[in-house]
Coordinates of C-alpha atoms in Angstrom, one line a residue:
M1 CA 124.7 73.8 10.6
S2 CA 123.3 76.9 9.0
D3 CA 121.1 79.4 10.9
N4 CA 118.1 78.4 8.9
K5 CA 118.6 74.7 9.7
A6 CA 119.1 75.6 13.4
A7 CA 115.9 77.6 13.4
A8 CA 114.0 74.8 11.7
K9 CA 115.2 72.4 14.3
T10 CA 114.2 74.7 17.2
T11 CA 110.8 75.2 15.6
L12 CA 110.2 71.5 15.2
S13 CA 111.4 70.6 18.7
A14 CA 109.4 73.2 20.6
G15 CA 106.2 72.9 18.7
F16 CA 106.4 69.1 18.5
I17 CA 107.2 68.7 22.2
I18 CA 104.3 70.8 23.4
A19 CA 102.0 69.0 20.9
M20 CA 103.0 65.7 22.4
A21 CA 102.3 67.2 25.9
W22 CA 98.9 68.2 24.6
F23 CA 98.2 64.6 23.5
A24 CA 99.4 63.3 26.8
T25 CA 97.0 65.7 28.6
H26 CA 94.1 64.9 26.2
C27 CA 94.6 61.1 26.4
G28 CA 93.6 60.8 30.0
A29 CA 91.0 59.0 32.0
G30 CA 88.0 59.5 29.7
F31 CA 89.9 59.2 26.5
A32 CA 91.9 56.0 27.2
T33 CA 89.0 54.2 28.8
G34 CA 86.7 55.1 25.9
N35 CA 84.2 56.7 28.3
Q36 CA 84.5 60.1 26.5
E37 CA 84.3 58.6 23.0
V38 CA 81.1 56.6 23.9
N39 CA 79.3 59.5 25.7
Y40 CA 80.2 62.2 23.2
F41 CA 80.5 60.4 19.8
V42 CA 79.7 56.7 19.5
K43 CA 76.2 56.9 21.2
F44 CA 75.0 58.8 18.1
G45 CA 75.7 56.0 15.7
W46 CA 77.4 56.1 12.3
V47 CA 77.9 59.9 12.3
A48 CA 80.5 59.3 15.0
I49 CA 83.1 58.9 12.3
F50 CA 82.9 62.6 11.4
L51 CA 82.4 64.2 14.8
P52 CA 86.0 63.9 16.2
I53 CA 87.4 65.8 13.2
I54 CA 85.1 68.8 13.9
S55 CA 86.1 68.7 17.6
M56 CA 89.8 68.6 17.0
V57 CA 89.9 71.3 14.3
L58 CA 88.1 73.8 16.7
L59 CA 90.3 72.7 19.6
A60 CA 93.6 72.9 17.7
W61 CA 92.6 76.4 16.4
G62 CA 91.9 77.7 19.9
H63 CA 95.0 76.1 21.4
R64 CA 97.2 77.5 18.8
N65 CA 95.9 81.0 19.3
A66 CA 96.3 80.6 23.1
L67 CA 100.0 79.7 22.8
V68 CA 100.6 82.6 20.5
I69 CA 99.1 84.9 23.1
A70 CA 101.0 83.3 25.9
K71 CA 104.2 83.7 24.0
D72 CA 103.6 87.3 23.0
N73 CA 102.8 88.2 26.6
N74 CA 105.2 85.9 28.4
A75 CA 102.2 84.5 30.2
H76 CA 103.1 81.0 31.3
D77 CA 100.5 80.3 34.0
Y78 CA 96.7 80.2 33.4
K79 CA 96.0 83.5 35.3
S80 CA 98.6 85.5 33.4
Y81 CA 97.4 84.0 30.1
T82 CA 93.7 84.6 30.7
N83 CA 94.5 88.2 31.8
A84 CA 96.3 88.8 28.5
L85 CA 93.5 87.2 26.5
F86 CA 90.7 89.3 28.1
H87 CA 92.7 92.6 28.7
P88 CA 91.4 95.2 29.4
Y89 CA 88.5 93.3 31.1
E90 CA 90.7 91.0 33.2
K91 CA 89.2 92.3 36.4
I92 CA 85.8 91.0 35.3
M93 CA 87.0 87.8 33.6
G94 CA 89.8 87.0 36.0
P95 CA 87.5 85.6 38.7
V96 CA 85.5 83.8 36.1
M97 CA 88.6 82.1 34.8
E98 CA 89.6 81.1 38.3
I99 CA 86.3 79.3 38.8
L100 CA 86.6 77.7 35.3
F101 CA 90.1 76.5 36.2
L102 CA 88.9 75.0 39.5
A103 CA 86.3 73.1 37.6
F104 CA 88.9 71.9 35.2
L105 CA 91.2 70.9 38.1
G106 CA 88.4 69.0 39.8
T107 CA 87.2 67.1 36.7
G108 CA 90.7 66.4 35.3
V109 CA 92.4 65.2 38.4
C110 CA 89.3 63.4 39.7
T111 CA 88.8 61.4 36.5
S112 CA 92.5 60.4 36.5
I113 CA 92.3 59.3 40.1
A114 CA 88.9 57.5 39.8
G115 CA 89.8 55.8 36.5
A116 CA 93.2 54.6 37.7
A117 CA 91.7 53.3 41.0
S118 CA 89.0 51.5 39.1
L119 CA 91.6 49.9 36.9
L120 CA 93.7 48.8 40.0
E121 CA 90.5 47.1 41.3
T122 CA 90.7 44.8 38.2
W123 CA 94.2 43.9 39.4
G124 CA 92.9 42.9 42.8
I125 CA 93.7 46.1 44.6
S126 CA 90.9 47.7 46.7
Y127 CA 89.5 51.0 45.4
G128 CA 90.6 52.8 48.6
L129 CA 94.2 51.6 48.4
G130 CA 94.2 52.4 44.6
L131 CA 93.3 56.0 45.4
V132 CA 96.3 56.3 47.8
I133 CA 98.7 54.7 45.3
V134 CA 97.6 57.0 42.5
G135 CA 97.7 60.1 44.7
A136 CA 101.3 59.3 45.8
I137 CA 102.5 58.9 42.2
L138 CA 100.9 62.2 41.2
L139 CA 102.6 63.9 44.1
L140 CA 106.0 62.5 43.3
L141 CA 105.9 63.6 39.7
T142 CA 104.6 67.1 40.1
A143 CA 106.9 68.4 42.8
F144 CA 110.0 68.9 40.7
G145 CA 109.1 71.5 38.1
S146 CA 108.0 71.7 34.5
S147 CA 111.1 70.0 32.9
L148 CA 110.2 66.7 34.6
V149 CA 106.5 67.0 33.8
I150 CA 107.3 67.6 30.1
K151 CA 109.6 64.6 30.0
V152 CA 107.0 62.4 31.6
L153 CA 104.2 63.6 29.3
N154 CA 106.3 63.1 26.2
F155 CA 107.3 59.6 27.2
K156 CA 103.6 58.9 27.9
A157 CA 102.6 60.3 24.5
Y158 CA 105.1 58.1 22.5
F159 CA 104.2 55.0 24.5
I160 CA 100.4 55.6 24.3
I161 CA 100.5 56.3 20.5
A162 CA 102.3 53.1 19.7
S163 CA 100.4 50.9 22.1
L164 CA 96.9 52.3 21.5
A165 CA 97.4 52.2 17.8
L166 CA 98.1 48.5 18.1
V167 CA 94.9 48.0 20.2
T168 CA 92.7 50.0 17.8
I169 CA 94.0 48.2 14.7
L170 CA 93.2 44.8 16.3
G171 CA 89.9 46.1 17.6
I172 CA 88.8 47.7 14.2
K173 CA 89.8 44.5 12.4
A174 CA 87.6 42.4 14.7
G175 CA 84.7 44.8 14.7
F176 CA 84.8 45.8 11.0
P177 CA 81.7 43.9 10.0
N178 CA 79.6 45.8 12.5
I179 CA 81.2 49.1 11.5
S180 CA 80.4 48.4 7.8
H181 CA 76.8 47.5 8.8
L182 CA 76.3 50.7 10.9
V183 CA 77.7 53.0 8.3
G184 CA 76.0 51.3 5.4
T185 CA 72.6 51.5 7.1
K186 CA 73.2 54.9 8.6
A187 CA 72.3 53.5 12.0
S188 CA 71.5 55.9 14.8
F189 CA 71.3 55.1 18.5
G190 CA 69.8 58.4 19.7
P191 CA 69.1 62.0 18.7
G192 CA 69.8 63.3 15.2
F193 CA 72.7 65.0 13.6
G194 CA 72.1 68.4 15.3
A195 CA 72.5 66.9 18.7
A196 CA 75.5 64.9 17.6
L197 CA 77.2 68.1 16.2
W198 CA 76.5 70.0 19.4
S199 CA 78.0 67.1 21.4
A200 CA 81.2 67.4 19.3
I201 CA 81.3 71.1 20.0
I202 CA 80.8 70.4 23.7
Y203 CA 83.7 68.0 23.6
A204 CA 85.9 70.7 22.1
G205 CA 84.7 73.0 24.8
F206 CA 85.7 71.0 27.8
Q207 CA 88.9 69.9 26.1
S208 CA 89.7 73.6 25.6
V209 CA 90.4 74.0 29.3
T210 CA 93.5 71.8 28.8
I211 CA 95.2 75.0 27.6
F212 CA 95.5 75.9 31.3
A213 CA 97.9 73.0 31.6
L214 CA 99.7 73.6 28.4
V215 CA 100.5 77.3 29.0
S216 CA 102.2 76.3 32.2
L217 CA 104.6 74.2 30.1
S218 CA 105.0 76.6 27.1
E219 CA 108.1 78.6 28.1
S220 CA 110.1 76.9 25.3
I221 CA 107.9 78.3 22.6
K222 CA 109.4 81.5 21.3
T223 CA 107.9 82.1 17.9
T224 CA 104.6 82.0 16.1
K225 CA 106.1 79.4 13.7
E226 CA 106.5 77.1 16.7
C227 CA 102.8 77.6 17.5
N228 CA 101.9 76.7 14.0
T229 CA 104.0 73.6 14.2
F230 CA 102.1 72.8 17.4
F231 CA 98.8 73.3 15.6
G232 CA 99.8 70.9 12.7
V233 CA 101.3 68.1 14.8
G234 CA 98.7 68.4 17.6
L235 CA 95.8 68.3 15.2
L236 CA 97.2 65.3 13.4
V237 CA 98.1 63.2 16.5
N238 CA 95.1 64.1 18.6
G239 CA 92.6 63.9 15.7
L240 CA 93.8 60.5 14.3
M241 CA 94.1 58.8 17.7
L242 CA 90.6 60.1 18.8
L243 CA 89.1 59.0 15.5
A244 CA 90.7 55.6 15.6
V245 CA 89.3 54.9 19.1
V246 CA 85.8 56.1 18.0
I247 CA 85.8 53.9 14.9
M248 CA 87.0 50.9 17.0
L249 CA 84.3 51.3 19.6
L250 CA 81.7 51.8 16.9
G251 CA 82.4 48.2 15.9
Y252 CA 81.0 47.0 19.2
A253 CA 78.0 49.3 19.4
P254 CA 75.4 49.5 20.7
E255 CA 76.4 47.0 23.4
I256 CA 79.5 48.9 24.2
L257 CA 77.4 51.9 25.4
K258 CA 76.8 50.2 28.7
E259 CA 80.4 49.7 29.6
T260 CA 82.3 51.9 32.1
L261 CA 85.7 51.0 30.6
P262 CA 84.8 50.4 26.9
V263 CA 88.2 50.1 25.4
Y264 CA 89.3 47.8 28.2
S265 CA 86.2 45.7 27.5
V266 CA 87.1 45.5 23.8
S267 CA 90.7 44.5 24.4
M268 CA 89.6 41.8 26.8
G269 CA 87.1 40.4 24.2
L270 CA 89.9 39.9 21.6
G271 CA 91.1 36.9 23.5
L272 CA 94.8 37.8 23.5
P273 CA 96.3 37.4 27.0
W274 CA 99.3 39.7 26.3
L275 CA 96.9 42.4 25.1
K276 CA 95.3 42.5 28.5
I277 CA 98.6 43.2 30.1
L278 CA 99.6 45.8 27.5
Y279 CA 96.3 47.7 27.6
S280 CA 96.2 47.6 31.4
L281 CA 99.6 49.3 31.4
V282 CA 98.5 51.8 28.6
L283 CA 95.4 52.7 30.5
F284 CA 97.2 53.2 33.8
I285 CA 99.8 55.5 32.2
A286 CA 97.2 57.4 30.3
L287 CA 95.1 58.0 33.4
L288 CA 98.1 59.4 35.3
G289 CA 99.2 61.7 32.5
T290 CA 96.3 64.0 32.6
G291 CA 96.5 64.1 36.4
I292 CA 100.1 65.1 36.2
S293 CA 99.6 68.0 33.8
V294 CA 96.5 69.3 35.5
V295 CA 98.0 69.2 39.0
F296 CA 101.1 71.0 37.7
A297 CA 98.9 73.7 36.2
A298 CA 97.7 74.3 39.8
V299 CA 101.4 74.3 41.0
A300 CA 102.4 76.8 38.3
R301 CA 99.5 79.1 39.3
F302 CA 99.8 79.0 43.1
E303 CA 103.6 78.6 43.6
K304 CA 104.1 82.3 42.9
L305 CA 101.8 83.6 45.6
D306 CA 103.4 85.8 48.3
F307 CA 101.6 83.7 50.9
W308 CA 104.4 81.1 50.8
E309 CA 107.1 83.7 51.7
R310 CA 105.0 84.9 54.6
A311 CA 104.0 81.5 55.8
S312 CA 107.5 80.1 56.6
D313 CA 111.1 80.3 55.4
A314 CA 110.9 76.6 54.7
F315 CA 108.7 77.3 51.7
K316 CA 111.6 79.1 50.0
D317 CA 112.4 75.6 48.9
M318 CA 110.4 75.3 45.6
R319 CA 110.2 71.5 45.9
L320 CA 108.5 71.8 49.3
R321 CA 106.2 74.5 48.0
R322 CA 105.3 72.6 44.9
G323 CA 104.9 69.4 46.9
T324 CA 102.5 71.1 49.3
I325 CA 100.4 72.5 46.5
S326 CA 100.3 69.1 44.8
L327 CA 99.3 67.3 48.1
I328 CA 96.5 69.7 48.8
T329 CA 95.2 69.4 45.3
I330 CA 95.4 65.6 45.2
V331 CA 93.7 65.1 48.6
I332 CA 90.7 67.3 47.7
C333 CA 90.3 65.7 44.3
T334 CA 90.7 62.2 45.8
C335 CA 87.8 62.9 48.1
I336 CA 85.7 64.0 45.1
S337 CA 86.6 61.0 43.0
V338 CA 84.7 58.6 45.1
V339 CA 81.5 59.5 43.1
G340 CA 82.9 57.4 40.2
L341 CA 84.3 57.9 36.7
T342 CA 81.1 57.8 34.6
N343 CA 79.4 60.4 36.8
I344 CA 82.4 62.8 36.5
V345 CA 82.7 62.3 32.8
V346 CA 79.0 62.7 31.9
K347 CA 78.0 65.4 34.4
G348 CA 81.3 67.2 35.2
Y349 CA 82.7 67.3 31.6
G350 CA 79.3 68.2 30.2
T351 CA 78.8 71.2 32.5
L352 CA 82.4 72.3 32.0
G353 CA 82.0 71.9 28.2
Y354 CA 79.0 74.2 28.1
C355 CA 80.8 76.9 30.0
A356 CA 84.1 76.6 28.3
I357 CA 82.6 76.9 24.8
F358 CA 81.5 80.5 25.5
L359 CA 84.1 81.5 28.1
L360 CA 87.3 80.1 26.6
L361 CA 87.1 78.4 23.2
I362 CA 85.2 81.1 21.3
P363 CA 87.2 83.9 22.9
E364 CA 90.4 82.2 22.0
I365 CA 89.4 81.9 18.3
V366 CA 87.7 85.3 17.9
I367 CA 89.3 87.7 20.5
G368 CA 92.6 85.8 20.3
G369 CA 92.7 85.9 16.6
I370 CA 92.1 89.7 16.5
K371 CA 94.9 90.3 19.1
I372 CA 97.3 88.1 17.3
K373 CA 96.7 89.8 14.0
K374 CA 97.2 93.3 15.6
T375 CA 100.4 92.1 17.3
A376 CA 101.7 90.6 14.0
E377 CA 101.0 93.8 12.1
L378 CA 102.8 95.9 14.7
R379 CA 105.9 93.6 14.6
Q380 CA 105.9 93.7 10.8
Q381 CA 105.9 97.5 11.0
Q382 CA 108.9 97.3 13.4
G383 CA 110.7 94.9 11.1
I384 CA 110.6 92.0 13.5
E385 CA 110.3 88.6 11.9
E386 CA 109.1 85.3 13.4

C-alpha cells in the first residue's frame, strides 16, 4: 500500500469513526423518541422540512472547528479544549464553561435515564426499577476508558441508522398523504417562520454542547483533513436522519404534538408486531448512547484531578476512579430525572440552547475559525502539511 493510500485510509477511519460517535451522541433520548423533533421543528408545520438542514450545517461547522482546535492543542477533555478556544481569556470563560458543561451533563444524562425508564415502563417494568437498570448499564460501559466507549457508540450508530431508516421509510409511506397536504397548503401550527428559524438555531445551540463529549474521544484525530472528513460524514448522517424523522412525524401532525414518545407512537400505529419489538430495541439503545458519551465526558474531565491521588492509593486504579466518577454522576442525574422527559427536553434543552448559542456555537465558528486560520498560516510558513 502506498503512503498516499495509507494516509487516505487513516483520514477516512478517524474522521468517519468520530462522526459516527457524534451521531450516536446526537441520537439520544430526545432524538429517538421524536420529542426533540416535535418541540423544535414539527410544531411549526410545513416549514419543518427546511429547519433541520439549517441546524445541522451550523452544528457541523462548529464541531469541525472544535475538533481542529482540540487537535492543534492536544486538548482532549472539555476543560482543556475550552481553555484553548478562549485563550487568553480562559480564566474568565473557564468557570462559565464548567457551568455550561454541568448543564449539559444534567440534561443529557437525565434525558437518557428518564427516556429509557419510561420505555421500560411500557415493557411492564416499574419506573423506579427502570432507573436502577439504566444507571447500572451506564456505569458498566463508562468505567473502562475511551476505546470501549467509541466501540459501543459506533455499534449503536450503525444499528440505529439501519433500523431507524426502516422505521422512517414505513412511517413516511403511511403518512405521505398528510405530508403532501400540509406542504401543499403551507399549514402552520403556531408562530411564523421567524420563530421557527430561531427554534432551529436553538436546536443547534444545545446540540453544540455535545462537543464536550466528542473532544474526550478525539485523540485519534491527527490532521485537519480528518476533521474535514468528520464534517462531511457527520453532516450527511446527522442531517439526513434528523430530516427523515421530522418528515415522518409531520405525516401525523398535529395530533402527534401531544405525544411524549412520538416516534414510538407512530411505529405502534403501523400495525406491524415485529416493528414494535425492533423500535423498542432501537429506542432503548439510542437512549443509552447519549448517556454513555456524556457520562464519559465527565470521566475524562475529572479522572485527572489530583484529588484522587490524595484520597486513597486505591484510586490509582483507573477503572475504580472512572467507576466512582460514573457512579456519582449517574446517581445525581437519576435523582433529577424523576421530573420526566418532556420537562427536561422543553425547559432544560431550551435554556441550555439559548446559552450555548452565544457561549459556544458562535465562538467556535467565529473565534475558532480565526485561530484555525492563523495556525494553518503558521504551519504553511514552516512547511508543515496536513
